[in-house]
Amino acid sequence: MTTVPEVLFVCTHNAGRSRMAAALLHHHAAGRVTVRSAGSTPADSINPAVVQAMAEIGLDLSHEFPEPLTDDAVRAADVVITMGCGDACPIFPGKRYLDWGLLDPAGKTLDQIRPTRDEIDRRVRALLAELPAPLHTDCLPRRIILGSTLPA
């Protein structure tokens, strides 16, 4: 069995920043991390300019939809990264929280979104370098009980 770290990206509408971050981490992690994203007040669809910005770098968000933020999603995460959701994001003890202050792409042009996408990519790569490698629990040493006899 393998235990992988779980990262949750949260922004207000789950239509821009958190979606870009989730797609980038999913791409760079290649299965080493479970990635989720959500919005405190999810929009009806992902920002079309964000979809276009991500398509430029080979990541397809055209079939994605904003997801609501749930307590269960926060509880399941090892790391919660917020992006402008403020007090709407629940805080649970024992979780690692980061707040990435980034330009909200809502109402922005593609040219204005590209620098935000690139900054998110830089931060995602740095985060990935900090996350622990997946733990293979089937390879953990077993405890030996002294004085016991094992069947031959």
Coordinates of N, CA and C in Angstrom, one line a residue:
M1 N 0.8 -1.2 0.0 CA 0.0 0.0 0.0 C 0.9 1.2 0.0
T2 N 0.5 2.3 -0.7 CA 1.2 3.5 -0.8 C 0.4 4.6 -0.2
T3 N 1.0 5.4 0.6 CA 0.3 6.6 1.2 C 1.0 7.8 0.5
V4 N 0.2 8.6 -0.2 CA 0.7 9.8 -0.9 C 0.2 11.0 -0.2
P5 N 1.0 12.1 -0.2 CA 0.5 13.4 0.4 C -0.6 13.9 -0.4
E6 N -1.6 14.6 0.2 CA -2.7 15.2 -0.4 C -2.7 16.7 -0.3
V7 N -2.8 17.4 -1.4 CA -2.8 18.9 -1.4 C -4.2 19.4 -1.9
L8 N -4.7 20.4 -1.2 CA -6.0 21.0 -1.6 C -5.7 22.5 -1.9
F9 N -6.0 22.9 -3.1 CA -6.0 24.3 -3.5 C -7.4 24.9 -3.4
V10 N -7.5 26.1 -2.8 CA -8.8 26.7 -2.6 C -8.7 28.2 -3.0
C11 N -9.6 28.6 -3.8 CA -9.8 30.0 -4.1 C -11.4 30.3 -4.0
T12 N -11.8 31.5 -4.2 CA -13.2 31.8 -4.1 C -14.1 31.1 -5.0
H13 N -13.8 31.1 -6.3 CA -14.7 30.5 -7.3 C -14.3 29.2 -7.9
N14 N -13.0 28.8 -7.6 CA -12.5 27.5 -8.2 C -12.6 27.6 -9.7
A15 N -12.4 28.8 -10.3 CA -12.5 28.9 -11.7 C -11.2 29.5 -12.3
G16 N -10.2 29.7 -11.5 CA -9.0 30.3 -12.0 C -7.7 29.8 -11.3
R17 N -7.3 30.5 -10.2 CA -6.0 30.2 -9.6 C -5.9 28.8 -9.0
S18 N -7.0 28.3 -8.3 CA -6.9 27.0 -7.7 C -6.9 25.9 -8.8
R19 N -7.6 26.2 -9.9 CA -7.7 25.2 -11.0 C -6.3 25.1 -11.7
M20 N -5.7 26.3 -11.9 CA -4.4 26.3 -12.5 C -3.4 25.5 -11.6
A21 N -3.4 25.8 -10.3 CA -2.5 25.2 -9.4 C -2.7 23.7 -9.4
A22 N -3.9 23.2 -9.3 CA -4.2 21.8 -9.2 C -3.7 21.1 -10.5
A23 N -4.0 21.7 -11.7 CA -3.5 21.1 -12.9 C -2.0 21.0 -13.0
L24 N -1.4 22.1 -12.6 CA 0.1 22.1 -12.6 C 0.7 21.1 -11.7
L25 N 0.2 21.0 -10.5 CA 0.8 20.1 -9.5 C 0.5 18.6 -10.0
H26 N -0.7 18.4 -10.5 CA -1.0 17.0 -11.0 C 0.0 16.7 -12.1
H27 N 0.2 17.6 -13.0 CA 1.1 17.4 -14.1 C 2.6 17.1 -13.6
H28 N 3.1 18.0 -12.8 CA 4.5 17.8 -12.3 C 4.7 16.7 -11.4
A29 N 3.7 16.4 -10.6 CA 3.9 15.3 -9.5 C 3.8 13.9 -10.2
A30 N 3.1 13.8 -11.3 CA 3.1 12.5 -12.0 C 2.7 11.3 -11.0
G31 N 1.6 11.5 -10.2 CA 1.2 10.5 -9.3 C 1.7 10.5 -7.9
R32 N 2.7 11.3 -7.7 CA 3.3 11.3 -6.3 C 2.5 12.1 -5.3
V33 N 1.5 12.8 -5.7 CA 0.6 13.6 -4.8 C -0.8 13.5 -5.3
T34 N -1.7 13.4 -4.3 CA -3.2 13.5 -4.6 C -3.5 15.0 -4.6
V35 N -4.1 15.4 -5.7 CA -4.4 16.9 -5.8 C -5.9 17.1 -5.9
R36 N -6.4 18.1 -5.2 CA -7.8 18.5 -5.3 C -7.8 20.0 -5.3
S37 N -8.9 20.6 -5.8 CA -9.2 22.0 -5.8 C -10.6 22.2 -5.5
A38 N -10.9 23.4 -4.9 CA -12.3 23.7 -4.5 C -12.4 25.2 -4.4
G39 N -13.7 25.7 -4.4 CA -14.0 27.1 -4.2 C -15.0 27.3 -3.0
S40 N -14.8 28.4 -2.3 CA -15.7 28.7 -1.2 C -17.0 29.1 -1.7
T41 N -17.1 29.7 -2.9 CA -18.3 30.0 -3.6 C -18.1 29.7 -5.1
P42 N -18.2 28.4 -5.5 CA -17.8 28.0 -6.8 C -18.7 28.7 -7.9
A43 N -18.0 29.0 -9.0 CA -18.6 29.6 -10.2 C -19.3 28.5 -11.0
D44 N -20.0 28.9 -12.0 CA -20.7 27.9 -12.9 C -19.7 27.2 -13.8
S45 N -18.6 27.9 -14.2 CA -17.7 27.3 -15.1 C -16.3 27.9 -14.9
I46 N -15.3 27.3 -15.5 CA -13.9 27.8 -15.4 C -13.8 28.9 -16.3
N47 N -13.0 29.9 -15.9 CA -12.8 31.1 -16.7 C -12.2 30.7 -18.1
P48 N -12.8 31.1 -19.2 CA -12.3 30.7 -20.5 C -10.9 31.1 -20.8
A49 N -10.5 32.3 -20.3 CA -9.1 32.8 -20.5 C -8.1 31.9 -19.7
V50 N -8.5 31.4 -18.6 CA -7.7 30.4 -17.8 C -7.5 29.1 -18.6
V51 N -8.6 28.6 -19.1 CA -8.6 27.4 -20.0 C -7.6 27.6 -21.1
Q52 N -7.7 28.8 -21.7 CA -6.8 29.1 -22.9 C -5.3 29.2 -22.4
A53 N -5.1 29.9 -21.3 CA -3.7 30.0 -20.8 C -3.1 28.6 -20.5
M54 N -3.9 27.7 -19.9 CA -3.4 26.4 -19.6 C -3.2 25.6 -20.8
A55 N -4.0 25.7 -21.8 CA -3.9 25.0 -23.1 C -2.6 25.4 -23.8
E56 N -2.1 26.6 -23.6 CA -0.9 27.1 -24.2 C 0.3 26.3 -23.7
I57 N 0.2 25.7 -22.5 CA 1.3 24.9 -21.9 C 1.0 23.4 -21.9
G58 N -0.1 23.1 -22.7 CA -0.4 21.7 -22.9 C -1.3 21.0 -21.8
L59 N -2.0 21.8 -21.0 CA -2.9 21.3 -20.0 C -4.3 21.7 -20.3
D60 N -5.1 20.6 -20.4 CA -6.5 20.8 -20.8 C -7.5 20.9 -19.7
L61 N -8.0 22.1 -19.5 CA -9.0 22.3 -18.4 C -10.5 22.4 -19.0
S62 N -10.6 22.2 -20.3 CA -11.9 22.4 -20.9 C -13.0 21.5 -20.4
H63 N -12.7 20.4 -19.8 CA -13.7 19.5 -19.3 C -13.9 19.6 -17.8
E64 N -13.2 20.5 -17.2 CA -13.2 20.7 -15.7 C -14.4 21.6 -15.3
F65 N -14.8 21.4 -14.1 CA -15.9 22.3 -13.5 C -15.5 22.7 -12.1
P66 N -15.9 23.9 -11.7 CA -15.7 24.3 -10.3 C -16.3 23.3 -9.3
E67 N -15.6 23.1 -8.2 CA -16.1 22.2 -7.1 C -16.3 23.0 -5.9
P68 N -17.3 22.7 -5.0 CA -17.5 23.4 -3.8 C -16.5 22.9 -2.7
L69 N -16.1 23.8 -1.8 CA -15.2 23.5 -0.7 C -16.0 22.7 0.3
T70 N -15.5 21.6 0.8 CA -16.2 20.9 1.9 C -15.3 20.6 3.0
D71 N -15.8 20.5 4.2 CA -15.0 20.1 5.4 C -14.2 18.9 5.2
D72 N -14.9 17.9 4.5 CA -14.2 16.6 4.3 C -12.9 16.8 3.4
A73 N -13.0 17.7 2.4 CA -11.8 17.9 1.5 C -10.7 18.5 2.4
V74 N -11.0 19.4 3.3 CA -10.0 20.0 4.1 C -9.4 19.0 5.1
R75 N -10.3 18.2 5.7 CA -9.8 17.2 6.6 C -8.9 16.2 6.0
A76 N -9.2 15.8 4.7 CA -8.4 14.8 4.0 C -7.0 15.3 3.6
A77 N -6.9 16.7 3.5 CA -5.6 17.2 2.9 C -4.5 17.3 4.0
D78 N -3.3 17.1 3.5 CA -2.1 17.3 4.3 C -1.7 18.8 4.3
V79 N -1.9 19.4 3.1 CA -1.5 20.8 2.9 C -2.7 21.5 2.2
V80 N -3.1 22.6 2.8 CA -4.2 23.4 2.2 C -3.6 24.7 1.8
I81 N -3.7 25.0 0.5 CA -3.2 26.3 0.0 C -4.4 27.2 -0.5
T82 N -4.5 28.3 0.2 CA -5.6 29.2 -0.1 C -5.1 30.3 -1.0
M83 N -6.0 30.9 -1.8 CA -5.7 31.9 -2.7 C -6.8 32.9 -2.8
G84 N -6.9 33.7 -1.7 CA -7.9 34.8 -1.7 C -9.3 34.5 -1.2
C85 N -9.5 33.3 -0.5 CA -10.8 33.0 0.0 C -11.0 33.5 1.4
G86 N -10.0 34.1 2.0 CA -10.2 34.7 3.3 C -10.8 33.9 4.4
D87 N -11.7 34.4 5.1 CA -12.4 33.7 6.2 C -13.3 32.6 5.8
A88 N -13.6 32.5 4.5 CA -14.5 31.5 4.0 C -13.9 30.1 4.0
C89 N -12.6 30.1 4.2 CA -11.9 28.8 4.2 C -11.8 28.3 5.6
P90 N -12.3 27.0 5.8 CA -12.3 26.5 7.2 C -10.8 26.1 7.6
I91 N -10.6 26.3 8.9 CA -9.2 26.0 9.4 C -9.4 24.8 10.4
F92 N -8.6 23.8 10.2 CA -8.6 22.6 11.0 C -7.2 22.4 11.7
P93 N -7.2 22.2 13.0 CA -5.9 22.0 13.6 C -5.1 20.8 13.0
G94 N -3.8 21.0 13.0 CA -2.9 19.9 12.5 C -2.7 19.9 11.0
K95 N -3.3 20.8 10.3 CA -3.1 20.9 8.8 C -2.0 22.0 8.5
R96 N -1.3 21.8 7.5 CA -0.4 22.8 7.0 C -1.1 23.7 6.1
Y97 N -1.1 25.0 6.4 CA -1.8 26.0 5.6 C -0.8 27.0 5.0
L98 N -1.0 27.3 3.7 CA -0.2 28.3 3.0 C -1.2 29.2 2.3
D99 N -0.9 30.5 2.3 CA -1.8 31.5 1.5 C -0.9 32.1 0.4
W100 N -1.3 31.8 -0.8 CA -0.6 32.4 -1.9 C -1.4 33.6 -2.4
G101 N -0.8 34.8 -2.2 CA -1.4 36.0 -2.7 C -1.1 36.2 -4.2
L102 N -2.1 35.9 -5.0 CA -2.0 35.9 -6.4 C -3.1 36.8 -7.0
L103 N -2.8 37.4 -8.2 CA -3.8 38.1 -8.9 C -5.0 37.2 -9.3
D104 N -6.2 37.6 -9.0 CA -7.4 36.9 -9.4 C -7.6 37.1 -10.9
P105 N -7.6 36.0 -11.7 CA -7.8 36.1 -13.1 C -9.2 36.5 -13.6
A106 N -10.1 36.6 -12.7 CA -11.5 37.0 -13.1 C -11.5 38.3 -13.8
G107 N -12.1 38.3 -15.0 CA -12.1 39.6 -15.7 C -10.9 40.0 -16.4
K108 N -9.8 39.2 -16.3 CA -8.5 39.6 -16.9 C -8.4 39.0 -18.3
T109 N -7.5 39.6 -19.1 CA -7.2 39.1 -20.4 C -6.2 38.0 -20.3
L110 N -6.0 37.3 -21.4 CA -5.0 36.2 -21.5 C -3.6 36.7 -21.2
D111 N -3.3 37.9 -21.7 CA -2.0 38.5 -21.5 C -1.8 38.8 -20.0
Q112 N -2.9 39.2 -19.3 CA -2.8 39.4 -17.9 C -2.7 38.2 -17.0
I113 N -3.3 37.1 -17.5 CA -3.3 35.8 -16.8 C -2.0 35.0 -16.9
R114 N -1.3 35.2 -18.0 CA 0.0 34.4 -18.2 C 1.0 34.6 -17.0
P115 N 1.2 35.8 -16.6 CA 2.2 35.9 -15.4 C 1.7 35.2 -14.2
T116 N 0.4 35.2 -13.9 CA -0.1 34.5 -12.8 C 0.1 33.0 -12.9
R117 N -0.2 32.5 -14.1 CA 0.0 31.1 -14.4 C 1.4 30.7 -14.2
D118 N 2.3 31.5 -14.6 CA 3.8 31.2 -14.5 C 4.2 31.3 -13.1
E119 N 3.7 32.3 -12.3 CA 4.0 32.4 -10.9 C 3.5 31.1 -10.1
I120 N 2.3 30.7 -10.4 CA 1.7 29.5 -9.8 C 2.6 28.3 -10.2
D121 N 3.0 28.2 -11.4 CA 3.9 27.1 -11.8 C 5.2 27.1 -10.9
R122 N 5.8 28.3 -10.7 CA 7.0 28.4 -9.9 C 6.7 27.9 -8.5
R123 N 5.6 28.3 -7.9 CA 5.3 28.0 -6.6 C 5.0 26.5 -6.4
V124 N 4.3 25.9 -7.4 CA 3.9 24.5 -7.4 C 5.2 23.7 -7.5
R125 N 6.1 24.0 -8.3 CA 7.4 23.3 -8.4 C 8.2 23.3 -7.0
A126 N 8.2 24.5 -6.4 CA 8.8 24.6 -5.1 C 8.1 23.8 -4.0
L127 N 6.8 23.8 -4.1 CA 6.0 23.0 -3.1 C 6.3 21.5 -3.3
L128 N 6.3 21.1 -4.6 CA 6.6 19.7 -4.9 C 7.9 19.2 -4.3
A129 N 8.9 20.1 -4.4 CA 10.2 19.8 -3.9 C 10.2 19.6 -2.4
E130 N 9.3 20.2 -1.7 CA 9.2 20.2 -0.2 C 8.4 19.0 0.3
L131 N 7.5 18.5 -0.5 CA 6.6 17.4 -0.1 C 7.3 16.1 0.1
P132 N 6.9 15.3 1.1 CA 7.6 14.0 1.3 C 7.2 13.1 0.1
A133 N 8.1 12.2 -0.1 CA 7.9 11.2 -1.1 C 6.7 10.2 -0.6
P134 N 6.0 9.6 -1.5 CA 5.0 8.7 -1.1 C 5.6 7.6 -0.2
L135 N 4.9 7.2 0.8 CA 5.3 6.2 1.8 C 4.7 4.8 1.3
H136 N 5.6 3.9 1.1 CA 5.1 2.5 0.7 C 5.0 1.7 2.0
T137 N 3.8 1.6 2.5 CA 3.7 0.9 3.8 C 3.9 -0.6 3.8
D138 N 3.8 -1.2 2.6 CA 4.1 -2.6 2.5 C 5.6 -2.9 2.6
C139 N 6.4 -1.9 2.5 CA 7.8 -2.1 2.6 C 8.4 -1.7 4.0
L140 N 7.6 -1.3 4.9 CA 8.0 -0.9 6.2 C 8.5 -2.1 7.0
P141 N 9.6 -2.0 7.8 CA 10.1 -3.1 8.5 C 9.0 -3.6 9.5
R142 N 8.9 -4.9 9.7 CA 8.0 -5.4 10.7 C 8.7 -5.5 12.0
R143 N 7.9 -5.3 13.1 CA 8.4 -5.4 14.4 C 8.7 -6.9 14.8
I144 N 9.8 -7.2 15.3 CA 10.2 -8.5 15.7 C 9.9 -8.7 17.2
I145 N 9.2 -9.7 17.5 CA 8.9 -9.9 19.0 C 9.9 -10.9 19.5
L146 N 10.7 -10.4 20.4 CA 11.8 -11.2 21.0 C 11.2 -12.4 21.8
G147 N 11.8 -13.5 21.7 CA 11.4 -14.7 22.5 C 10.3 -15.5 21.9
S148 N 9.8 -15.1 20.7 CA 8.7 -15.8 20.1 C 9.4 -16.8 19.1
T149 N 8.7 -17.9 18.9 CA 9.2 -18.8 17.9 C 8.3 -18.8 16.7
L150 N 8.9 -18.9 15.6 CA 8.1 -18.8 14.3 C 8.0 -20.3 13.8
P151 N 6.9 -20.6 13.2 CA 6.8 -21.9 12.7 C 7.8 -22.1 11.5
A152 N 8.3 -23.3 11.4 CA 9.3 -23.6 10.4 C 8.7 -23.9 9.0

